XYZ file of C-alpha atoms in Angstrom:
445
model
C 143.711 103.936 107.431
C 141.478 104.900 110.587
C 140.653 108.804 110.098
C 138.824 108.090 107.292
C 136.378 105.666 109.298
C 136.483 107.852 111.892
C 135.256 111.265 110.466
C 132.824 108.997 108.545
C 131.085 108.326 111.455
C 131.415 112.659 112.671
C 129.833 112.743 109.525
C 127.365 110.584 110.150
C 126.842 111.149 114.056
C 126.242 114.214 112.875
C 123.639 114.260 110.476
C 121.905 111.882 113.047
C 121.660 115.026 115.469
C 120.208 116.603 113.167
C 117.552 114.523 112.061
C 116.798 113.056 114.826
C 116.786 117.149 116.374
C 114.192 118.759 113.594
C 112.101 115.087 113.214
C 110.938 114.358 116.675
C 109.192 117.710 117.062
C 108.219 117.870 113.729
C 106.675 114.307 114.194
C 104.719 116.246 117.913
C 103.848 118.733 115.681
C 102.080 116.597 112.482
C 100.345 114.214 115.158
C 98.989 117.184 117.361
C 97.215 117.965 114.240
C 93.925 115.780 113.486
C 93.814 115.490 117.422
C 91.666 118.893 116.403
C 89.469 116.626 114.111
C 89.043 114.352 116.947
C 88.901 116.355 119.512
C 85.821 118.227 117.866
C 84.512 114.528 117.362
C 84.634 113.632 120.321
C 82.546 116.432 122.075
C 79.777 117.379 118.933
C 78.734 113.655 118.907
C 77.548 114.024 122.733
C 74.889 116.753 121.185
C 73.674 113.798 117.936
C 74.206 111.714 115.241
C 72.777 114.321 112.811
C 74.764 116.787 114.476
C 78.253 114.072 114.231
C 76.994 113.672 110.149
C 77.546 117.519 109.460
C 80.461 118.315 111.078
C 82.099 114.404 108.957
C 80.772 116.432 105.789
C 82.597 119.931 107.113
C 86.023 118.604 107.650
C 85.861 116.967 105.427
C 85.546 119.585 102.881
C 87.888 121.866 105.687
C 90.264 118.646 105.819
C 90.775 118.850 101.646
C 90.809 122.419 101.438
C 93.509 123.395 103.259
C 95.425 120.227 102.376
C 95.552 121.790 98.659
C 97.609 123.898 99.788
C 99.750 122.480 101.665
C 102.701 123.655 99.609
C 102.357 126.750 101.112
C 105.107 125.005 104.232
C 107.273 123.123 101.315
C 107.588 125.477 99.152
C 108.647 128.393 101.933
C 110.689 125.853 104.141
C 112.987 125.550 100.871
C 113.847 128.984 99.834
C 113.432 130.153 103.352
C 116.597 127.206 104.742
C 118.670 127.827 101.107
C 118.813 131.896 102.247
C 119.953 130.553 105.434
C 122.731 128.039 104.566
C 123.875 131.251 102.524
C 123.674 133.128 105.887
C 121.391 135.692 104.918
C 118.992 135.763 107.208
C 117.321 138.985 106.393
C 116.278 137.194 103.047
C 115.306 133.892 103.912
C 112.717 135.722 106.456
C 111.508 138.052 103.615
C 110.967 135.272 101.357
C 108.990 133.874 104.605
C 106.522 137.186 104.785
C 105.880 136.297 100.442
C 104.841 133.258 101.637
C 103.162 134.234 104.765
C 100.968 136.522 102.748
C 100.260 134.444 99.725
C 98.729 132.849 102.461
C 96.992 135.553 103.319
C 95.258 135.809 99.278
C 94.368 132.684 98.931
C 92.525 131.972 102.068
C 91.024 135.014 101.375
C 89.760 133.998 97.721
C 89.189 130.523 99.456
C 86.469 132.382 101.767
C 84.658 134.170 99.068
C 83.981 130.825 97.353
C 83.541 129.320 100.687
C 80.638 130.968 102.692
C 78.415 131.658 99.424
C 78.369 127.860 97.913
C 78.539 126.137 101.375
C 74.731 124.376 101.216
C 76.229 123.334 97.553
C 79.084 122.246 98.990
C 77.692 120.264 101.484
C 75.279 118.443 98.882
C 77.568 118.004 96.503
C 79.212 115.560 99.495
C 75.902 114.452 100.095
C 74.402 114.647 103.095
C 71.518 114.080 104.168
C 68.310 116.306 105.285
C 68.709 116.068 109.405
C 73.476 116.626 108.936
C 73.011 119.454 105.536
C 72.347 121.835 108.212
C 74.747 121.337 110.373
C 77.921 120.398 108.118
C 76.471 124.271 106.549
C 76.525 126.585 109.931
C 79.990 124.334 111.120
C 81.445 124.755 106.802
C 80.438 128.882 107.008
C 82.313 129.971 110.773
C 85.075 127.286 109.774
C 85.810 128.995 107.018
C 86.586 131.931 109.313
C 89.947 129.976 109.846
C 90.675 128.786 106.828
C 93.521 131.866 106.498
C 94.679 130.915 109.735
C 95.082 127.316 108.722
C 96.951 128.622 106.301
C 99.340 131.419 108.301
C 99.797 128.871 110.093
C 101.123 126.677 106.678
C 103.540 129.045 105.609
C 104.759 130.258 108.981
C 105.468 126.786 109.984
C 107.594 126.278 106.333
C 109.613 129.944 108.372
C 110.360 128.173 111.025
C 111.143 124.881 109.323
C 113.484 126.250 106.875
C 115.263 128.442 110.021
C 115.949 124.917 110.976
C 113.269 125.951 113.958
C 110.701 122.546 114.410
C 110.364 123.114 118.173
C 108.072 126.226 117.899
C 105.716 125.214 116.525
C 105.615 121.274 118.453
C 104.209 124.250 121.196
C 102.174 126.438 119.085
C 100.648 122.317 117.680
C 99.672 121.506 120.867
C 99.313 125.153 123.133
C 96.463 125.180 119.972
C 95.134 121.051 120.659
C 94.010 122.583 124.520
C 93.187 125.908 123.538
C 90.879 124.312 120.897
C 89.202 121.144 123.570
C 89.014 124.075 126.300
C 87.022 126.297 123.920
C 84.958 123.981 122.328
C 83.356 122.503 125.450
C 83.384 125.890 127.288
C 81.047 126.928 123.872
C 78.478 123.973 122.922
C 78.199 123.079 126.285
C 78.367 125.977 128.981
C 77.185 128.278 126.680
C 74.844 125.900 124.489
C 75.681 126.889 121.709
C 76.126 123.075 119.255
C 78.276 122.585 117.175
C 78.174 126.113 115.634
C 80.222 126.489 119.615
C 82.249 123.919 117.648
C 83.206 126.163 115.162
C 83.898 129.017 116.697
C 86.118 127.620 119.730
C 88.136 125.945 116.728
C 88.361 129.162 114.966
C 89.539 130.953 117.578
C 92.137 128.486 118.151
C 93.640 128.423 114.445
C 93.987 132.773 115.144
C 95.335 132.764 117.862
C 98.018 129.954 116.307
C 98.296 132.202 113.742
C 98.823 135.596 115.846
C 101.816 133.133 118.189
C 103.186 132.279 114.914
C 103.493 136.069 113.464
C 104.563 137.357 116.384
C 108.065 134.731 116.390
C 108.087 135.786 112.195
C 107.548 139.632 112.961
C 110.289 139.677 116.009
C 113.004 138.308 113.437
C 111.762 140.449 110.906
C 111.777 143.017 112.563
C 115.914 142.315 114.142
C 117.343 140.944 111.188
C 115.363 143.915 109.239
C 113.125 142.287 107.371
C 111.091 144.166 105.470
C 107.635 143.315 106.535
C 105.326 144.724 103.192
C 103.450 142.904 100.668
C 106.086 142.008 97.660
C 104.145 141.602 94.198
C 107.198 140.207 92.924
C 108.512 137.887 96.004
C 104.423 136.682 96.250
C 104.220 136.124 93.381
C 107.548 133.404 93.300
C 106.067 132.183 96.295
C 102.814 131.198 94.122
C 105.181 130.204 91.079
C 107.355 128.140 92.971
C 104.001 125.988 94.630
C 102.328 125.160 91.887
C 104.716 122.331 91.127
C 103.576 120.978 94.534
C 100.339 121.908 94.317
C 99.949 119.584 90.392
C 101.421 116.774 93.086
C 99.764 117.100 96.200
C 96.646 117.054 93.549
C 97.462 114.002 92.276
C 98.765 112.704 95.053
C 94.580 113.021 96.941
C 93.725 111.137 93.363
C 95.158 108.187 93.776
C 94.015 108.627 97.899
C 90.131 109.450 96.469
C 90.291 106.738 93.472
C 91.522 104.084 96.016
C 89.118 104.735 98.489
C 85.979 104.713 95.297
C 86.806 101.317 94.139
C 87.280 99.780 97.898
C 83.821 101.134 98.300
C 82.927 99.437 94.786
C 84.123 95.756 96.692
C 81.092 95.925 99.560
C 80.573 97.348 103.389
C 83.233 94.825 105.176
C 85.581 96.118 102.001
C 85.191 99.439 102.699
C 85.385 99.466 106.054
C 88.393 97.427 106.566
C 89.404 100.486 103.376
C 88.923 102.906 105.649
C 90.321 100.867 108.919
C 93.593 100.396 107.285
C 93.463 104.306 105.885
C 93.692 105.598 108.864
C 96.791 103.658 109.917
C 98.573 104.726 107.087
C 97.552 107.949 107.765
C 99.223 107.982 111.469
C 102.148 106.162 110.093
C 102.655 108.411 107.320
C 103.265 111.236 110.118
C 106.703 109.131 111.288
C 108.369 109.189 107.830
C 106.935 112.754 107.029
C 108.707 114.611 109.920
C 111.953 112.662 108.400
C 110.862 114.635 105.191
C 110.446 117.705 107.388
C 113.798 117.668 108.652
C 115.085 116.789 104.558
C 114.106 119.757 103.600
C 115.800 122.294 106.061
C 117.968 120.387 106.083
C 118.528 119.789 102.365
C 117.987 123.355 101.849
C 120.268 124.768 104.211
C 123.290 122.901 102.543
C 122.498 123.867 99.368
C 122.189 127.130 100.160
C 125.668 127.326 101.551
C 127.444 125.787 98.243
C 127.765 122.393 99.691
C 126.696 119.196 97.267
C 128.723 116.653 99.183
C 127.451 117.954 102.247
C 123.501 117.588 100.853
C 124.191 113.754 99.114
C 125.723 112.779 102.425
C 122.729 113.621 104.281
C 120.469 112.357 101.436
C 122.291 108.991 102.054
C 121.859 109.236 105.681
C 118.241 110.178 105.781
C 117.444 107.054 103.349
C 118.952 105.098 106.455
C 117.026 106.285 107.785
C 113.736 105.933 105.939
C 114.256 102.394 105.711
C 115.608 101.659 109.316
C 112.624 103.752 110.263
C 110.164 101.853 108.259
C 111.151 98.424 108.875
C 110.471 99.663 112.759
C 106.834 100.096 111.916
C 106.200 97.240 109.728
C 106.852 95.227 112.426
C 105.310 96.917 115.102
C 102.181 97.055 112.603
C 102.336 92.664 112.199
C 102.869 92.468 116.748
C 100.230 95.297 116.961
C 97.723 94.055 114.283
C 95.736 91.628 117.192
C 95.511 94.460 119.065
C 95.341 97.213 116.569
C 91.558 95.695 114.466
C 89.357 95.560 117.685
C 90.392 99.548 118.475
C 87.440 99.858 115.059
C 85.437 97.066 114.591
C 84.410 93.941 116.316
C 83.042 92.481 112.885
C 85.053 89.247 112.733
C 83.987 89.720 108.031
C 85.762 93.538 108.779
C 88.823 92.211 111.210
C 89.323 89.125 108.165
C 88.998 91.387 104.989
C 91.469 93.917 106.729
C 94.420 91.433 108.557
C 95.195 90.482 105.418
C 95.490 94.151 103.891
C 97.474 94.987 106.709
C 100.199 92.567 106.207
C 100.364 94.161 102.484
C 100.850 97.363 104.603
C 104.044 96.264 107.042
C 105.725 95.143 103.853
C 105.782 98.784 102.012
C 106.923 100.050 105.034
C 109.986 99.821 104.026
C 109.436 101.667 100.655
C 107.616 104.251 102.249
C 110.223 105.006 103.905
C 112.635 105.339 101.151
C 109.373 107.957 99.320
C 108.486 109.931 102.573
C 112.041 110.658 102.780
C 113.563 111.104 99.368
C 110.197 113.478 98.576
C 111.610 115.294 101.287
C 114.966 115.991 99.904
C 114.000 116.732 96.826
C 111.375 119.337 98.121
C 114.027 121.292 99.841
C 116.354 121.014 96.617
C 113.554 122.998 95.207
C 112.356 120.230 92.722
C 109.437 120.770 92.723
C 108.080 120.375 88.822
C 110.004 116.840 89.239
C 108.147 116.025 91.797
C 104.533 116.915 90.397
C 105.858 115.227 86.992
C 106.718 111.226 89.256
C 103.353 111.873 90.621
C 101.625 112.539 87.900
C 103.467 109.746 86.253
C 102.709 106.972 88.709
C 98.822 108.064 89.461
C 98.281 106.860 85.764
C 100.312 104.109 86.737
C 97.874 103.004 89.414
C 94.451 104.333 88.549
C 94.156 101.526 86.104
C 95.228 98.857 87.797
C 93.216 99.876 90.977
C 89.965 100.189 88.564
C 91.195 95.977 87.978
C 90.364 95.166 90.534
C 86.713 95.355 91.171
C 86.675 93.628 86.981
C 88.623 90.963 88.316
C 86.914 89.966 91.517
C 89.338 90.875 93.479
C 89.315 91.648 97.344
C 90.864 94.565 99.558
C 94.378 92.956 99.906
C 94.929 93.223 95.811
C 93.959 97.403 96.243
C 96.240 97.231 98.208
C 98.760 95.705 96.441
C 98.177 98.300 93.382
C 98.102 100.838 96.810
C 102.278 99.198 97.047
C 102.805 98.952 92.732
C 102.268 102.580 93.654
C 104.966 103.785 96.690
C 107.404 101.173 94.784
C 106.216 103.341 91.646
C 106.662 106.472 93.213
C 110.274 105.207 95.102
C 111.939 104.163 91.646
C 111.495 107.764 90.403
C 112.297 109.109 93.000
C 115.533 106.944 93.218
C 115.974 107.419 89.717
C 115.600 111.653 90.460
C 118.132 110.874 93.820
C 120.951 108.988 91.621
C 121.104 111.991 88.595
C 123.122 114.317 91.380
C 121.079 117.314 88.853
C 118.865 118.179 92.222
C 122.294 119.413 93.413
C 121.240 122.591 92.568
C 123.779 124.820 94.822
C 123.358 128.563 95.519
C 120.772 131.016 97.344
C 118.114 130.531 95.259
C 117.463 127.840 92.425
């Protein structure tokens, strides 16, 4: 009678160790990424308001261009982890190289589009006449770093699939430090202004890409994996990424709709919405770290033909997601008197944000389940289902959100719609998780 509970506790401890070992460094790397933009903003902000406004427009464009291709990390993690589980490290790294080559091709295409169209893109985002020249300068120079950023995404996926999240953390922190030093030196020391900030960031990004390439190339040589591009492999990587691209675009559409609705509610509402959205994004990093661990762990179990292990790991990670969500929700409630004054001194904005913050806090356990199961299904290579589920979620969210201003409701109602959106996501993901259809074993799905 005592053996089964003891075995269960041992299995849970093993899952807990794996989750912590992968999730904690992943969280550090995730937090380091937005610090690039924060460092650039702090340095460029001292040049003038027009320069900072130009940086804001260009950063939004660059961020959108890169976030759309985040599937390079997600799809690569799942594919590599499966082959690791199957014990074929040579094929795992070969799969990773296909993802890196795909990143290079996409990066070159994006540069070809952005360089000539930079002024038009800046104008499309509504930059003022004074900010537009700075935004165009920053965008054109920074576009040179887009292939590096995409290589970093793909190579990060390789290392996560190899169950290594520490190296991405070290690279991200080193890149952040290098970016800060280069920006200060080029903006002020070399007196290059906003162009210096762009060049500093580009150099740091290519430095990070170079480090990743060295690590992956060494692994390829160690295990005898080919480094040359393989058309079939690159095509397979692209096909695996298409459903995740649809998922990401649907999620971006949801966030854009939410922001557009908040803007229609009034200045205080959009200001409060931006504050809450920034907090929501920060909380997402903690939950996404568990999801990243899920991608790597689930892929490995399925590759090793261990469906029972995959299901047990899934159950344990869901428990982690709920627990972390509860903790984050409590932190939001307890810290809200300290958090809001950091962003605004306007009492109207504070009063508008406060009830919406409570809504965000209460939704965190739901978010925990969503992020974890998202990671589990990505690790299983279940991209088509994730794409379909997100399109359904968008179809439910859009009319509800658009009704908020029509009914004269406020920001709290909008974040109620956001909570509904996360609830729909949770239900669709729970249905899939419980069906067991995602449990497809083998080195490839």
